[in-house]
PDB file of C-alpha atoms and ligand atoms in Angstrom:
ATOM      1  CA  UNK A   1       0.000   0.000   0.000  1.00  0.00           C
ATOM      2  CA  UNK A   2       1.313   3.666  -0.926  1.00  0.00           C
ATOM      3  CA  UNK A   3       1.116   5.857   2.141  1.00  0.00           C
ATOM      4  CA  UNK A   4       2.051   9.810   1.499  1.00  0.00           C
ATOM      5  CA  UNK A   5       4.352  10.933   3.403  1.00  0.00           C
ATOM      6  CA  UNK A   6       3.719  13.854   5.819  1.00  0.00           C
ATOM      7  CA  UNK A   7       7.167  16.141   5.343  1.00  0.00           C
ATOM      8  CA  UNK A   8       5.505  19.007   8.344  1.00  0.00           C
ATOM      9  CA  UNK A   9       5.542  15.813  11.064  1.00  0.00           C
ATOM     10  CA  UNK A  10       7.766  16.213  14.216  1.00  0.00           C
ATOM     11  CA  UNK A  11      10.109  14.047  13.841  1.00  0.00           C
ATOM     12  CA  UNK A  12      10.635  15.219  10.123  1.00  0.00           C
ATOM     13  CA  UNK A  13      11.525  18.778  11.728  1.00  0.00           C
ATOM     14  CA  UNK A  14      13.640  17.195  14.290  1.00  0.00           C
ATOM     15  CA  UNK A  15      15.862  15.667  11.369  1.00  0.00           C
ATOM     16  CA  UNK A  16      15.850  19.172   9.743  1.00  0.00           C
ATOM     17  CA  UNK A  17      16.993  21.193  12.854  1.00  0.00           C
ATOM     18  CA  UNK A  18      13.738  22.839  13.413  1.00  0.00           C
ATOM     19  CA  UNK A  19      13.133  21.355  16.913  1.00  0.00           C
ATOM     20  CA  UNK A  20      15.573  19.857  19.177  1.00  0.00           C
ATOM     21  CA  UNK A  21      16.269  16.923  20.820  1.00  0.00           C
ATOM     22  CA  UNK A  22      18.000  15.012  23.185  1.00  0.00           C
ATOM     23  CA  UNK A  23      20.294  12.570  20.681  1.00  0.00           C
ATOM     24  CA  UNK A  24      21.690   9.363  22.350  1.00  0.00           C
ATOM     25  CA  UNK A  25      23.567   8.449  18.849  1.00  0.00           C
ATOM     26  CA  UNK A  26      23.272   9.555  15.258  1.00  0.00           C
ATOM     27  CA  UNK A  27      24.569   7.337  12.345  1.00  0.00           C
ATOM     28  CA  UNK A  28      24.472   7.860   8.534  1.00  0.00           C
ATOM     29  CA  UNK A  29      20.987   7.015   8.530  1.00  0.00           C
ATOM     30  CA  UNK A  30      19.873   7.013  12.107  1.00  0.00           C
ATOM     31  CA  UNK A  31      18.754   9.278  14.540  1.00  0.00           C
ATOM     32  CA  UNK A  32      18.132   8.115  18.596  1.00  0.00           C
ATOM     33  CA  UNK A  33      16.537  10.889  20.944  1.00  0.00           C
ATOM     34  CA  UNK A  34      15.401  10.545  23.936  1.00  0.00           C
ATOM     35  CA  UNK A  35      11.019  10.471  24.004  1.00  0.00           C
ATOM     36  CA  UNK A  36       9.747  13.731  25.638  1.00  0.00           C
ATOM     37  CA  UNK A  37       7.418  11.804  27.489  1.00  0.00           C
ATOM     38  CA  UNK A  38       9.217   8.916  28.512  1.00  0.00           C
ATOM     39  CA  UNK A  39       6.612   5.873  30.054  1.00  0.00           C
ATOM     40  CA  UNK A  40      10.036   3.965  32.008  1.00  0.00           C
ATOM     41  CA  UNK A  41      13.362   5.194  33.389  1.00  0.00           C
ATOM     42  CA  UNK A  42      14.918   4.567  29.593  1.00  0.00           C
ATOM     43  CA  UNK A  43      12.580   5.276  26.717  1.00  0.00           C
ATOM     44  CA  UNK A  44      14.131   6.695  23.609  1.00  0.00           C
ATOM     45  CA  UNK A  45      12.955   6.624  20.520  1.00  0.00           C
ATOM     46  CA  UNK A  46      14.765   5.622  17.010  1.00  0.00           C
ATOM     47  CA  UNK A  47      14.231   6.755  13.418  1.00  0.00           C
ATOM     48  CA  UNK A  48      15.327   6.404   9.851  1.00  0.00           C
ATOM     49  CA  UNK A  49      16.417   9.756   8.273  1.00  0.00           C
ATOM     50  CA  UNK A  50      14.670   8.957   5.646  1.00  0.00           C
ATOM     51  CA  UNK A  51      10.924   9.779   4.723  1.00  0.00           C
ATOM     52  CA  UNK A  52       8.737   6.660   5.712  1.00  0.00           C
ATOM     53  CA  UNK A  53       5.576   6.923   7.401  1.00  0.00           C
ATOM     54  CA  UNK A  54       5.733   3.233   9.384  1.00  0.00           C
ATOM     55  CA  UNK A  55       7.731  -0.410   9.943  1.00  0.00           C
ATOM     56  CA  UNK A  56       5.670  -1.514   6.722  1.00  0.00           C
ATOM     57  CA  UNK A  57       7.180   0.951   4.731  1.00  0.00           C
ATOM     58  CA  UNK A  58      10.502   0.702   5.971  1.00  0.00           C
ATOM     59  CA  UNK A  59      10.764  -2.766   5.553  1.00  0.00           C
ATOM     60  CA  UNK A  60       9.388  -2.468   2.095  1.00  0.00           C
ATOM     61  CA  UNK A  61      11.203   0.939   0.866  1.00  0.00           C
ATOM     62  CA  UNK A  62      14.500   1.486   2.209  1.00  0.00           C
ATOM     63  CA  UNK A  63      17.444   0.159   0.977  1.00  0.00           C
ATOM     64  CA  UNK A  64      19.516  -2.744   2.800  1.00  0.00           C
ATOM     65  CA  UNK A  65      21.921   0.152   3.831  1.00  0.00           C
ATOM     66  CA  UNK A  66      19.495   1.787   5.606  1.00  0.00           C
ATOM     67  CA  UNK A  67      17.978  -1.485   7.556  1.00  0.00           C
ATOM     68  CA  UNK A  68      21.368  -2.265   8.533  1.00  0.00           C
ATOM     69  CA  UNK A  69      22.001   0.448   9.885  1.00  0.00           C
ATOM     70  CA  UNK A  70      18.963   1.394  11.976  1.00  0.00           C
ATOM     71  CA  UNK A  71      18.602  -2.265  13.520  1.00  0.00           C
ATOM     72  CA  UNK A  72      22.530  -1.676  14.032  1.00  0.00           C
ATOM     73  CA  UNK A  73      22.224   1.499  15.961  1.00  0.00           C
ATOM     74  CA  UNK A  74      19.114   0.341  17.877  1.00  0.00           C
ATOM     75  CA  UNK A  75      21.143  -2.123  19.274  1.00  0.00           C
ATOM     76  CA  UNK A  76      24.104  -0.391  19.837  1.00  0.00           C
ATOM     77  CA  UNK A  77      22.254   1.928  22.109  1.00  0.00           C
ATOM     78  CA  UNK A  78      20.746  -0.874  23.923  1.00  0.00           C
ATOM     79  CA  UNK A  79      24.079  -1.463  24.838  1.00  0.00           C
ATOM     80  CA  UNK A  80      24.948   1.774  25.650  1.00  0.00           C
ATOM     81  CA  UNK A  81      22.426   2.467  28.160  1.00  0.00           C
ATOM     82  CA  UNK A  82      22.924  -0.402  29.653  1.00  0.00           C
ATOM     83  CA  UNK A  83      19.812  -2.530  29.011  1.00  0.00           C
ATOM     84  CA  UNK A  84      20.803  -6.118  27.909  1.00  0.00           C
ATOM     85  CA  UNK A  85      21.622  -7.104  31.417  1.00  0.00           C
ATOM     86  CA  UNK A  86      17.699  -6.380  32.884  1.00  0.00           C
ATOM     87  CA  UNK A  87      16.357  -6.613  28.862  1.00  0.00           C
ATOM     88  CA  UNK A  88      14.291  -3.936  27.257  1.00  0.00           C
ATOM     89  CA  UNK A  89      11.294  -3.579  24.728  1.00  0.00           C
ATOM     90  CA  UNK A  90      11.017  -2.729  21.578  1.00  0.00           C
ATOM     91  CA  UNK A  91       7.761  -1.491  20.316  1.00  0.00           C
ATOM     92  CA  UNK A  92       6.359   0.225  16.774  1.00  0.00           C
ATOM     93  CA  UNK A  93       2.618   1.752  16.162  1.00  0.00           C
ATOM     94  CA  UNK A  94       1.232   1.501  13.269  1.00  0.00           C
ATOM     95  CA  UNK A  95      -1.657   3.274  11.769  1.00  0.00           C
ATOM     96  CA  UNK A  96      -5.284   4.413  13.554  1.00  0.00           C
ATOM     97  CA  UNK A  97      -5.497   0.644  15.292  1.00  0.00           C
ATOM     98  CA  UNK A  98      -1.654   0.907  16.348  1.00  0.00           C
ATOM     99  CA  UNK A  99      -2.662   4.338  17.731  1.00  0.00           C
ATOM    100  CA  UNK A 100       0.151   5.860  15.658  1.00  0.00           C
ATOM    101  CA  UNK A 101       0.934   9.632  16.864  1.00  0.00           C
ATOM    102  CA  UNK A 102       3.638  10.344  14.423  1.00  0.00           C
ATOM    103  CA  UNK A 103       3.790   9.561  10.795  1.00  0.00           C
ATOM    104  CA  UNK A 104       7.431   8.452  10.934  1.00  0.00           C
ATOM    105  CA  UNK A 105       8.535   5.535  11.238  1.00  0.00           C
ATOM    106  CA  UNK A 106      10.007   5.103  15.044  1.00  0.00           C
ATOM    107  CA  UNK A 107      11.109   2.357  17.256  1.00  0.00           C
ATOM    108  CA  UNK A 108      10.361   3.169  20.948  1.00  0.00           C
ATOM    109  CA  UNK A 109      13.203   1.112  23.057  1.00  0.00           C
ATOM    110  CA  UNK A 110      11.795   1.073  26.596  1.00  0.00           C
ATOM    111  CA  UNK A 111      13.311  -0.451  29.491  1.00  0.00           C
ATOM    112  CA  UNK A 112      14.741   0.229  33.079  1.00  0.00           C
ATOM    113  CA  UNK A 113      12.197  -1.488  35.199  1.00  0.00           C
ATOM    114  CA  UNK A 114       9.962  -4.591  34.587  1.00  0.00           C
ATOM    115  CA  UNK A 115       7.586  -3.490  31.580  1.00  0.00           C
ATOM    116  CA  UNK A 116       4.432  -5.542  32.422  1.00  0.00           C
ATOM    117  CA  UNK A 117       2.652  -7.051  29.854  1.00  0.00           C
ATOM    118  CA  UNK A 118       2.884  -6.035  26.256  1.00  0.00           C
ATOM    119  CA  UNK A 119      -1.349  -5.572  25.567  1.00  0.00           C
ATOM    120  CA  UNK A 120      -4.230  -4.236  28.247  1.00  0.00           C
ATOM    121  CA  UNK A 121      -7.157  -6.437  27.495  1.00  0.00           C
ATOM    122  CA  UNK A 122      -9.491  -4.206  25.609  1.00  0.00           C
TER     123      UNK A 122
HETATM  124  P1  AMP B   1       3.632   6.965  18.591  1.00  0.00           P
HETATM  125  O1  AMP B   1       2.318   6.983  19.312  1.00  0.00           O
HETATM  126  O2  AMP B   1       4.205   5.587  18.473  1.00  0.00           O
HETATM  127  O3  AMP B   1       3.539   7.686  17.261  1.00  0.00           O
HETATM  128  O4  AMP B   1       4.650   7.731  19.524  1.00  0.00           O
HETATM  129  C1  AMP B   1       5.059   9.051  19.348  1.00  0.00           C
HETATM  130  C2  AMP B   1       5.990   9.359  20.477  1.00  0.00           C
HETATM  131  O5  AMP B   1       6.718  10.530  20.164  1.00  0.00           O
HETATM  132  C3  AMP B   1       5.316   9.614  21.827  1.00  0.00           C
HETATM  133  O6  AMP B   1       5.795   8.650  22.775  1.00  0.00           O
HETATM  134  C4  AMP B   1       5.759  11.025  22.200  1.00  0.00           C
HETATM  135  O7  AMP B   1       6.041  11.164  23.577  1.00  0.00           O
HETATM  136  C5  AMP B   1       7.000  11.204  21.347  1.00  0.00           C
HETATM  137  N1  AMP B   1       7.314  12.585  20.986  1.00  0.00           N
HETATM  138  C6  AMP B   1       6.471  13.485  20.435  1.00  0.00           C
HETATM  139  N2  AMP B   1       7.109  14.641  20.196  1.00  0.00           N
HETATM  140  C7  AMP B   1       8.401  14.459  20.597  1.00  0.00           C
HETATM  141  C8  AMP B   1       9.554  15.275  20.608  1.00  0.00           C
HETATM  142  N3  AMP B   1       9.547  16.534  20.151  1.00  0.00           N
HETATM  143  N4  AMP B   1      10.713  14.758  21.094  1.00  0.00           N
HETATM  144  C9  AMP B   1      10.735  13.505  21.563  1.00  0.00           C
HETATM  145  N5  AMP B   1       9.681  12.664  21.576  1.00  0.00           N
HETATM  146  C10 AMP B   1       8.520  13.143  21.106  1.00  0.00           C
END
């Protein structure tokens, strides 16, 4: 499925300078900033520098450079801040059902303290 790409998006402005961030490492095509709003002692959040609206369109669109890289620095900063010892979570929204804020993709990498379980019962 094509999905347009929303270049005004927050994270989009982040990777042009507009807004700052907290970076916790920046690669050729990574960026990894701490969330604003974090929901556990570590929660940052890692995107792509280039234009894709979710993990679907990552995976699909970007080029193996890219994938390596971002999976790459993801887990190099899991390293860095120290979560493989206690372990961590990894989590992507996706769309209106994913409850998707931001129309880039992002990895939130959450960890610190024991996460609880992955899905509330709706
Ligand atoms: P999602 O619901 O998966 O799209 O998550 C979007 C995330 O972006 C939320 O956890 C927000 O706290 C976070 N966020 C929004 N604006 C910023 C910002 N300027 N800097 C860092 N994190 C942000």
């Amino acid at each position: 499925m094509q999905k347009t790409y929303d270049a005004q998006n927050i994270f989009a402005r982040i990777l042009r300078g507009e807004i700052p961030n907290k970076t916790v490492l920046d690669t050729p095509h990574t960026l990894v900033f701490d969330n604003i709003n974090p929901a556990a002692p570590v929660h940052v959040l890692a995107i792509p520098k280039g234009a894709y609206v979710d993990f679907s369109d990552f995976a699909t669109n970007a080029s193996e450079a890219e994938i390596t890289d971002f999976h790459r620095a993801c887990a190099k900063v899991c390293e860095m801040l120290g979560l493989e010892a206690g372990g961590y979570r990894c989590i992507t929204n996706a769309g209106a059902h994913g409850m998707q804020e931001v129309p880039h993709y992002h990895l939130h990498i959450i960890g610190g303290r024991v996460l609880g379980r992955l899905v509330d019962p709706a």
